[in-house]
Amino acid sequence: MPIATPEVYADMIDRAKAGHFAYPAINVSSSQTLNAAIKGFADAGSDGIIQVSTGGAEYFSGQNVKEMVTGSLAFSAFAHEVAKKYDVNIALHTDHCPKDKLDGFVRPLLAASIERVKGGGLPYFQSHMWDGSAVPLEENLQIAQELLELSAQARTILEVEIGVVGGEEDGVANEINEQLYTTAEDAIATIKALGSGEKGRYLAALTFGNVHGVYKPGNVKLRPEILQDAQAVAAKELGLGADERPFDLVFHGGSGSSAQEISDAVDYGVVKMNIDTDTQYAFTRPVADFMLKNYDGVLKIDGEVGNKKMYDPRSWGKVAENAMAARVVEACEHLRSAGTSASA
């Protein structure tokens, strides 16, 4: 199928929220990892989200270029072509963008999509994230308001982060402390600033102890009930029933989370869960195994020529892609999106 249109993406989110499931959002940084992610979604019979970070976008553009916008547009173009051959819907997203990179990443990409939409085309991406976790909430929401207006013009969805995710990702680092928990006051301020869809649709990454990086189970202290509380106060602010879930929520920093914590978060309105560390490891681990088992073929030892079939990047690349795809299938199963594709 072609990459999801704005209408298809909105329907994906609506179906996830109504059906109490969420889509894995897989970070990629190359055509290989992109292919692996799409294969995983197709194997699972799940629609999905594939995203690129600031660092991933730079890497996509090539080592002599290192331009986030160039890499992002190259990623989008490649994905648009490849996705046509699959029978699931894929949405494209740009991940964490802090304030100092907005002018070199999200704003020019929004401008490019706005120009394309004015000409009768579709946006390059379906959503973009503004990561305002490092600035005061008032400034965070002021910038979010500006970006939400641009997103509406681009026919894209804005993702905002309300609170702080601990750990480090692409150079954005935060301490692990009480700031990791979004408050009820934060949730109300978000509704007052961004509305509930009338100003443009947005996804909210409310924080409930999330931490980026690699952590063993039990080391991350998640409190998913914070999401339930935020939905309740937002519903009250909007004059809705107590069981309504006004926010379309995003789960960041899920490595080391228990199955119950993930399940609870989805029940409270999470429709998108970012997955990066686990799929990186799933891709790289079998490459290490392949090289160790076939080192005499990969290396030209003692003047020999080695075995071309072993050092051909396609040999170990297929192993890596299949392993990463299998991890994406597992994520779809955990988040209950497996078999939910509208085309399944």
mmCIF file of N, CA and C in Angstrom, residues 190-267:
data_model
loop_
_atom_site.group_PDB
_atom_site.id
_atom_site.type_symbol
_atom_site.label_atom_id
_atom_site.label_comp_id
_atom_site.label_asym_id
_atom_site.label_seq_id
_atom_site.Cartn_x
_atom_site.Cartn_y
_atom_site.Cartn_z
ATOM 1 N N THR A 190 -1.879 21.627 29.050
ATOM 2 C CA THR A 190 -1.772 21.166 27.662
ATOM 3 C C THR A 190 -3.104 21.305 26.941
ATOM 4 N N ILE A 191 -4.178 20.895 27.597
ATOM 5 C CA ILE A 191 -5.508 21.014 26.999
ATOM 6 C C ILE A 191 -5.853 22.482 26.754
ATOM 7 N N LYS A 192 -5.535 23.344 27.693
ATOM 8 C CA LYS A 192 -5.846 24.767 27.538
ATOM 9 C C LYS A 192 -5.062 25.384 26.380
ATOM 10 N N ALA A 193 -3.824 24.958 26.201
ATOM 11 C CA ALA A 193 -2.979 25.546 25.165
ATOM 12 C C ALA A 193 -3.250 24.965 23.780
ATOM 13 N N LEU A 194 -3.430 23.646 23.708
ATOM 14 C CA LEU A 194 -3.504 22.972 22.412
ATOM 15 C C LEU A 194 -4.900 22.503 22.036
ATOM 16 N N GLY A 195 -5.839 22.580 22.982
ATOM 17 C CA GLY A 195 -7.194 22.154 22.694
ATOM 18 C C GLY A 195 -7.332 20.647 22.674
ATOM 19 N N SER A 196 -8.377 20.178 22.029
ATOM 20 C CA SER A 196 -8.637 18.737 21.973
ATOM 21 C C SER A 196 -8.897 18.295 20.534
ATOM 22 N N GLY A 197 -8.200 18.958 19.599
ATOM 23 C CA GLY A 197 -8.327 18.600 18.191
ATOM 24 C C GLY A 197 -8.826 19.710 17.302
ATOM 25 N N GLU A 198 -9.501 20.690 17.882
ATOM 26 C CA GLU A 198 -10.074 21.761 17.061
ATOM 27 C C GLU A 198 -8.992 22.665 16.449
ATOM 28 N N LYS A 199 -7.789 22.688 17.070
ATOM 29 C CA LYS A 199 -6.686 23.499 16.541
ATOM 30 C C LYS A 199 -5.732 22.675 15.683
ATOM 31 N N GLY A 200 -6.020 21.411 15.569
ATOM 32 C CA GLY A 200 -5.121 20.490 14.896
ATOM 33 C C GLY A 200 -4.895 19.287 15.793
ATOM 34 N N ARG A 201 -4.699 18.131 15.192
ATOM 35 C CA ARG A 201 -4.547 16.919 15.995
ATOM 36 C C ARG A 201 -3.112 16.791 16.512
ATOM 37 N N TYR A 202 -2.994 16.305 17.730
ATOM 38 C CA TYR A 202 -1.670 16.089 18.295
ATOM 39 C C TYR A 202 -1.655 14.819 19.141
ATOM 40 N N LEU A 203 -0.456 14.270 19.268
ATOM 41 C CA LEU A 203 -0.195 13.146 20.147
ATOM 42 C C LEU A 203 0.564 13.671 21.353
ATOM 43 N N ALA A 204 0.270 13.136 22.526
ATOM 44 C CA ALA A 204 0.907 13.628 23.744
ATOM 45 C C ALA A 204 1.733 12.539 24.406
ATOM 46 N N ALA A 205 3.024 12.806 24.511
ATOM 47 C CA ALA A 205 3.906 11.905 25.242
ATOM 48 C C ALA A 205 3.978 12.403 26.682
ATOM 49 N N LEU A 206 3.026 11.944 27.487
ATOM 50 C CA LEU A 206 3.047 12.266 28.915
ATOM 51 C C LEU A 206 4.008 11.299 29.588
ATOM 52 N N THR A 207 4.764 11.783 30.545
ATOM 53 C CA THR A 207 5.797 10.939 31.138
ATOM 54 C C THR A 207 5.328 10.351 32.468
ATOM 55 N N PHE A 208 5.632 9.074 32.643
ATOM 56 C CA PHE A 208 5.216 8.382 33.863
ATOM 57 C C PHE A 208 6.354 7.505 34.393
ATOM 58 N N GLY A 209 7.598 8.079 34.303
ATOM 59 C CA GLY A 209 8.782 7.379 34.755
ATOM 60 C C GLY A 209 9.611 6.820 33.625
ATOM 61 N N ASN A 210 9.290 7.195 32.390
ATOM 62 C CA ASN A 210 9.965 6.642 31.211
ATOM 63 C C ASN A 210 11.445 7.022 31.180
ATOM 64 N N VAL A 211 12.262 6.087 30.701
ATOM 65 C CA VAL A 211 13.699 6.316 30.600
ATOM 66 C C VAL A 211 14.214 5.743 29.293
ATOM 67 N N HIS A 212 14.944 6.576 28.540
ATOM 68 C CA HIS A 212 15.575 6.085 27.313
ATOM 69 C C HIS A 212 16.809 5.263 27.660
ATOM 70 N N GLY A 213 17.110 4.299 26.783
ATOM 71 C CA GLY A 213 18.341 3.546 26.961
ATOM 72 C C GLY A 213 18.092 2.094 27.306
ATOM 73 N N VAL A 214 19.108 1.460 27.884
ATOM 74 C CA VAL A 214 19.064 0.025 28.171
ATOM 75 C C VAL A 214 18.981 -0.183 29.673
ATOM 76 N N TYR A 215 17.898 -0.777 30.126
ATOM 77 C CA TYR A 215 17.695 -1.038 31.545
ATOM 78 C C TYR A 215 17.086 -2.413 31.734
ATOM 79 N N LYS A 216 17.531 -3.098 32.777
ATOM 80 C CA LYS A 216 16.958 -4.391 33.087
ATOM 81 C C LYS A 216 15.568 -4.199 33.700
ATOM 82 N N PRO A 217 14.679 -5.207 33.537
ATOM 83 C CA PRO A 217 13.359 -5.112 34.157
ATOM 84 C C PRO A 217 13.484 -4.830 35.652
ATOM 85 N N GLY A 218 12.652 -3.893 36.129
ATOM 86 C CA GLY A 218 12.670 -3.543 37.544
ATOM 87 C C GLY A 218 13.461 -2.288 37.845
ATOM 88 N N ASN A 219 14.361 -1.879 36.948
ATOM 89 C CA ASN A 219 15.169 -0.688 37.177
ATOM 90 C C ASN A 219 14.442 0.598 36.801
ATOM 91 N N VAL A 220 13.426 0.475 35.951
ATOM 92 C CA VAL A 220 12.631 1.634 35.553
ATOM 93 C C VAL A 220 11.328 1.622 36.352
ATOM 94 N N LYS A 221 11.077 2.691 37.084
ATOM 95 C CA LYS A 221 9.905 2.762 37.956
ATOM 96 C C LYS A 221 8.755 3.481 37.246
ATOM 97 N N LEU A 222 7.991 2.715 36.519
ATOM 98 C CA LEU A 222 6.872 3.288 35.788
ATOM 99 C C LEU A 222 5.631 3.369 36.654
ATOM 100 N N ARG A 223 4.844 4.417 36.422
ATOM 101 C CA ARG A 223 3.567 4.581 37.123
ATOM 102 C C ARG A 223 2.490 4.880 36.088
ATOM 103 N N PRO A 224 2.015 3.848 35.369
ATOM 104 C CA PRO A 224 1.035 4.065 34.295
ATOM 105 C C PRO A 224 -0.250 4.732 34.763
ATOM 106 N N GLU A 225 -0.541 4.627 36.052
ATOM 107 C CA GLU A 225 -1.770 5.247 36.558
ATOM 108 C C GLU A 225 -1.764 6.759 36.352
ATOM 109 N N ILE A 226 -0.580 7.344 36.171
ATOM 110 C CA ILE A 226 -0.482 8.778 35.877
ATOM 111 C C ILE A 226 -1.207 9.104 34.580
ATOM 112 N N LEU A 227 -1.142 8.201 33.622
ATOM 113 C CA LEU A 227 -1.840 8.402 32.351
ATOM 114 C C LEU A 227 -3.348 8.396 32.554
ATOM 115 N N GLN A 228 -3.807 7.490 33.368
ATOM 116 C CA GLN A 228 -5.245 7.411 33.679
ATOM 117 C C GLN A 228 -5.709 8.694 34.361
ATOM 118 N N ASP A 229 -4.913 9.176 35.302
ATOM 119 C CA ASP A 229 -5.260 10.413 36.013
ATOM 120 C C ASP A 229 -5.282 11.606 35.057
ATOM 121 N N ALA A 230 -4.303 11.657 34.135
ATOM 122 C CA ALA A 230 -4.248 12.771 33.179
ATOM 123 C C ALA A 230 -5.461 12.760 32.264
ATOM 124 N N GLN A 231 -5.882 11.578 31.836
ATOM 125 C CA GLN A 231 -7.082 11.479 30.998
ATOM 126 C C GLN A 231 -8.308 11.975 31.762
ATOM 127 N N ALA A 232 -8.387 11.629 33.037
ATOM 128 C CA ALA A 232 -9.546 12.003 33.850
ATOM 129 C C ALA A 232 -9.629 13.518 34.038
ATOM 130 N N VAL A 233 -8.499 14.154 34.360
ATOM 131 C CA VAL A 233 -8.543 15.609 34.590
ATOM 132 C C VAL A 233 -8.778 16.346 33.276
ATOM 133 N N ALA A 234 -8.248 15.809 32.171
ATOM 134 C CA ALA A 234 -8.484 16.438 30.875
ATOM 135 C C ALA A 234 -9.954 16.320 30.480
ATOM 136 N N ALA A 235 -10.528 15.148 30.734
ATOM 137 C CA ALA A 235 -11.947 14.956 30.429
ATOM 138 C C ALA A 235 -12.808 15.923 31.240
ATOM 139 N N LYS A 236 -12.470 16.092 32.506
ATOM 140 C CA LYS A 236 -13.222 17.014 33.362
ATOM 141 C C LYS A 236 -13.086 18.442 32.860
ATOM 142 N N GLU A 237 -11.887 18.823 32.462
ATOM 143 C CA GLU A 237 -11.637 20.179 31.947
ATOM 144 C C GLU A 237 -12.470 20.450 30.692
ATOM 145 N N LEU A 238 -12.680 19.412 29.892
ATOM 146 C CA LEU A 238 -13.422 19.540 28.637
ATOM 147 C C LEU A 238 -14.914 19.276 28.802
ATOM 148 N N GLY A 239 -15.332 18.966 30.011
ATOM 149 C CA GLY A 239 -16.747 18.703 30.256
ATOM 150 C C GLY A 239 -17.209 17.364 29.718
ATOM 151 N N LEU A 240 -16.286 16.401 29.626
ATOM 152 C CA LEU A 240 -16.607 15.076 29.105
ATOM 153 C C LEU A 240 -16.857 14.101 30.245
ATOM 154 N N GLY A 241 -17.340 12.923 29.895
ATOM 155 C CA GLY A 241 -17.571 11.896 30.887
ATOM 156 C C GLY A 241 -16.270 11.418 31.516
ATOM 157 N N ALA A 242 -16.367 10.914 32.718
ATOM 158 C CA ALA A 242 -15.179 10.514 33.476
ATOM 159 C C ALA A 242 -14.414 9.383 32.804
ATOM 160 N N ASP A 243 -15.075 8.580 31.979
ATOM 161 C CA ASP A 243 -14.409 7.450 31.338
ATOM 162 C C ASP A 243 -13.846 7.791 29.961
ATOM 163 N N GLU A 244 -13.950 9.052 29.544
ATOM 164 C CA GLU A 244 -13.404 9.462 28.249
ATOM 165 C C GLU A 244 -11.876 9.557 28.320
ATOM 166 N N ARG A 245 -11.226 9.440 27.153
ATOM 167 C CA ARG A 245 -9.770 9.514 27.074
ATOM 168 C C ARG A 245 -9.398 10.559 26.011
ATOM 169 N N PRO A 246 -9.379 11.835 26.384
ATOM 170 C CA PRO A 246 -9.160 12.903 25.392
ATOM 171 C C PRO A 246 -7.792 12.852 24.718
ATOM 172 N N PHE A 247 -6.772 12.419 25.444
ATOM 173 C CA PHE A 247 -5.420 12.417 24.894
ATOM 174 C C PHE A 247 -5.154 11.167 24.050
ATOM 175 N N ASP A 248 -4.505 11.357 22.895
ATOM 176 C CA ASP A 248 -3.896 10.266 22.146
ATOM 177 C C ASP A 248 -2.460 10.180 22.656
ATOM 178 N N LEU A 249 -2.153 9.150 23.406
ATOM 179 C CA LEU A 249 -0.900 9.111 24.153
ATOM 180 C C LEU A 249 0.202 8.326 23.451
ATOM 181 N N VAL A 250 1.442 8.710 23.778
ATOM 182 C CA VAL A 250 2.641 8.048 23.262
ATOM 183 C C VAL A 250 3.476 7.569 24.440
ATOM 184 N N PHE A 251 4.051 6.376 24.305
ATOM 185 C CA PHE A 251 4.882 5.751 25.329
ATOM 186 C C PHE A 251 6.328 5.797 24.840
ATOM 187 N N HIS A 252 7.165 6.603 25.516
ATOM 188 C CA HIS A 252 8.596 6.664 25.212
ATOM 189 C C HIS A 252 9.375 5.877 26.258
ATOM 190 N N GLY A 253 10.589 5.475 25.896
ATOM 191 C CA GLY A 253 11.493 4.863 26.866
ATOM 192 C C GLY A 253 10.940 3.608 27.493
ATOM 193 N N GLY A 254 10.538 2.644 26.671
ATOM 194 C CA GLY A 254 9.874 1.451 27.190
ATOM 195 C C GLY A 254 10.773 0.272 27.478
ATOM 196 N N SER A 255 12.081 0.371 27.188
ATOM 197 C CA SER A 255 12.970 -0.771 27.427
ATOM 198 C C SER A 255 12.952 -1.149 28.906
ATOM 199 N N GLY A 256 12.801 -2.430 29.169
ATOM 200 C CA GLY A 256 12.775 -2.898 30.552
ATOM 201 C C GLY A 256 11.406 -2.855 31.192
ATOM 202 N N SER A 257 10.384 -2.412 30.446
ATOM 203 C CA SER A 257 9.025 -2.354 30.992
ATOM 204 C C SER A 257 8.434 -3.755 31.058
ATOM 205 N N SER A 258 7.600 -3.985 32.049
ATOM 206 C CA SER A 258 6.941 -5.282 32.166
ATOM 207 C C SER A 258 5.740 -5.336 31.221
ATOM 208 N N ALA A 259 5.308 -6.557 30.923
ATOM 209 C CA ALA A 259 4.144 -6.733 30.057
ATOM 210 C C ALA A 259 2.913 -6.065 30.662
ATOM 211 N N GLN A 260 2.776 -6.111 31.983
ATOM 212 C CA GLN A 260 1.621 -5.507 32.639
ATOM 213 C C GLN A 260 1.658 -3.985 32.537
ATOM 214 N N GLU A 261 2.844 -3.398 32.687
ATOM 215 C CA GLU A 261 2.966 -1.941 32.567
ATOM 216 C C GLU A 261 2.608 -1.484 31.162
ATOM 217 N N ILE A 262 3.059 -2.219 30.172
ATOM 218 C CA ILE A 262 2.729 -1.877 28.787
ATOM 219 C C ILE A 262 1.231 -2.015 28.552
ATOM 220 N N SER A 263 0.646 -3.102 29.050
ATOM 221 C CA SER A 263 -0.782 -3.338 28.882
ATOM 222 C C SER A 263 -1.601 -2.232 29.540
ATOM 223 N N ASP A 264 -1.209 -1.843 30.740
ATOM 224 C CA ASP A 264 -1.929 -0.774 31.452
ATOM 225 C C ASP A 264 -1.852 0.540 30.671
ATOM 226 N N ALA A 265 -0.659 0.854 30.166
ATOM 227 C CA ALA A 265 -0.486 2.105 29.425
ATOM 228 C C ALA A 265 -1.389 2.134 28.195
ATOM 229 N N VAL A 266 -1.486 1.012 27.495
ATOM 230 C CA VAL A 266 -2.357 0.940 26.322
ATOM 231 C C VAL A 266 -3.816 1.112 26.724
ATOM 232 N N ASP A 267 -4.203 0.492 27.821
ATOM 233 C CA ASP A 267 -5.585 0.636 28.300
ATOM 234 C C ASP A 267 -5.921 2.082 28.639
#
